[in-house]
mmCIF file of C-alpha atoms in Angstrom:
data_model
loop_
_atom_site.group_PDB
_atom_site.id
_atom_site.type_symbol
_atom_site.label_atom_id
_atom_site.label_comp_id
_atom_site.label_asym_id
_atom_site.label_seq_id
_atom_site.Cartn_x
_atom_site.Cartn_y
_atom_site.Cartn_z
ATOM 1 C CA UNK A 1 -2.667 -12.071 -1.397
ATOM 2 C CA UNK A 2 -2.837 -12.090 2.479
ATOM 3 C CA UNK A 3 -3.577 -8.578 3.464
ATOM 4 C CA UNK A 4 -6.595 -6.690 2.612
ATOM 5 C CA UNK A 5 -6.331 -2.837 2.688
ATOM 6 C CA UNK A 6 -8.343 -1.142 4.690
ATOM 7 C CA UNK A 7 -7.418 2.602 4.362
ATOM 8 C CA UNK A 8 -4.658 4.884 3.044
ATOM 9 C CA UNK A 9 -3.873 7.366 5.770
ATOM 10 C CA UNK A 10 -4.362 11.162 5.735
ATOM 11 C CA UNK A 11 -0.589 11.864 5.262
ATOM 12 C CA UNK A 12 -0.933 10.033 1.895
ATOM 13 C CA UNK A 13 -4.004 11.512 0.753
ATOM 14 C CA UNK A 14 -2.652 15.098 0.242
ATOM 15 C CA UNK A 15 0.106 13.521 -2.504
ATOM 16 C CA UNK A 16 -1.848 12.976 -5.780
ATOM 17 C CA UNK A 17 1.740 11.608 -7.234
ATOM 18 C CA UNK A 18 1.995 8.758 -4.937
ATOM 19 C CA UNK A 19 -1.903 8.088 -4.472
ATOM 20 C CA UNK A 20 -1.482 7.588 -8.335
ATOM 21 C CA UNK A 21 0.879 4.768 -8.051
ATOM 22 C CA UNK A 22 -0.442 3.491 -5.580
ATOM 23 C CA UNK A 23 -3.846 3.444 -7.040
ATOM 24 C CA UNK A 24 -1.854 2.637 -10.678
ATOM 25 C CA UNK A 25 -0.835 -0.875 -8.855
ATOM 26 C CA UNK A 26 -4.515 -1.430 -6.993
ATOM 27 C CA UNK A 27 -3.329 -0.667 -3.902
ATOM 28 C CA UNK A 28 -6.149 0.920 -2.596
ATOM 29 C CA UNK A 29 -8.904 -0.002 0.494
ATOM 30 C CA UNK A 30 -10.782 -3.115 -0.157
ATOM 31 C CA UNK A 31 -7.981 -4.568 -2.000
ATOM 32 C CA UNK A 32 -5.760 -7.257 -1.571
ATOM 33 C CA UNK A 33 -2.024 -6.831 -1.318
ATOM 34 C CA UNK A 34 0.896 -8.628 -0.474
ATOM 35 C CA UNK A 35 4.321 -6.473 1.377
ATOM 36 C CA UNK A 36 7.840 -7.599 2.255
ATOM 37 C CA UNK A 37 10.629 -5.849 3.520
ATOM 38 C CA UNK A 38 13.096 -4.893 0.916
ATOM 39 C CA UNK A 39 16.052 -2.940 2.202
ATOM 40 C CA UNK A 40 14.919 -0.079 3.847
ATOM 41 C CA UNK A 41 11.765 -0.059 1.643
ATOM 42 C CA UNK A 42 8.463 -2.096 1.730
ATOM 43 C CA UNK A 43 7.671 -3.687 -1.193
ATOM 44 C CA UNK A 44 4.026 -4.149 -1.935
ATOM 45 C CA UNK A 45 2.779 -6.678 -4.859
ATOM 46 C CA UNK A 46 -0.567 -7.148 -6.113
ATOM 47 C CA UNK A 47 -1.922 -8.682 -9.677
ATOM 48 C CA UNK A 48 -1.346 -5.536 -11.191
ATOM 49 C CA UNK A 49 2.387 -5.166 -10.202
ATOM 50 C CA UNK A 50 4.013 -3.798 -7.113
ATOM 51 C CA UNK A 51 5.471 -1.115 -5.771
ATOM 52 C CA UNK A 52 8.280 0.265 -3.512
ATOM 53 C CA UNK A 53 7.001 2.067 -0.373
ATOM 54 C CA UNK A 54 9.209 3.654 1.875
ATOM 55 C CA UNK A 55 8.765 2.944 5.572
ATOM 56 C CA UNK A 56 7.545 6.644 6.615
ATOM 57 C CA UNK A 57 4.978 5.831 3.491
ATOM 58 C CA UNK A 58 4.149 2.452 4.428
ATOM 59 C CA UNK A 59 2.877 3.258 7.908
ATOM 60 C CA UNK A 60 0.100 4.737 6.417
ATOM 61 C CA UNK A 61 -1.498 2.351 4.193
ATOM 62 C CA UNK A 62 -3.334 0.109 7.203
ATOM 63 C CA UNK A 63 -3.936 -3.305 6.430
ATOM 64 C CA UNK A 64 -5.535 -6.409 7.851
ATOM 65 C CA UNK A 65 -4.755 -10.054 7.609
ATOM 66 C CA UNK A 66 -6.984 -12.389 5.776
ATOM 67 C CA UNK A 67 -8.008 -16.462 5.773
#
């Protein structure tokens, strides 16, 4: 997976409901993920499964390239 999470922004961190599916699908900091656009969402996959984000969510959850 090319992108390595490196935090979940404060916005997110107040919302136990979507930290749990987020967390539920290992997309947490110090994780790799992979995200496409899908629509009007972001869809993020990792080896657990994946997860639709939508864009005001996905602005939160900063990543970083990798290799």
């Amino acid at each position: 997976f090319p992108l390595l999470v490196r935090r979940l922004g404060e916005p997110l961190q107040g919302d136990h409901d979507l930290l749990a599916a987020l967390f539920e699908v290992g997309c947490r900091p110090g994780r790799r993920v992979a995200a496409e656009r899908s629509g009007s969402s972001i869809r993020v996959r990792t080896a657990s499964g994946e997860l639709d984000l939508t864009l005001t969510v996905a602005q939160y959850v900063f990543v970083e390239t990798t290799g």
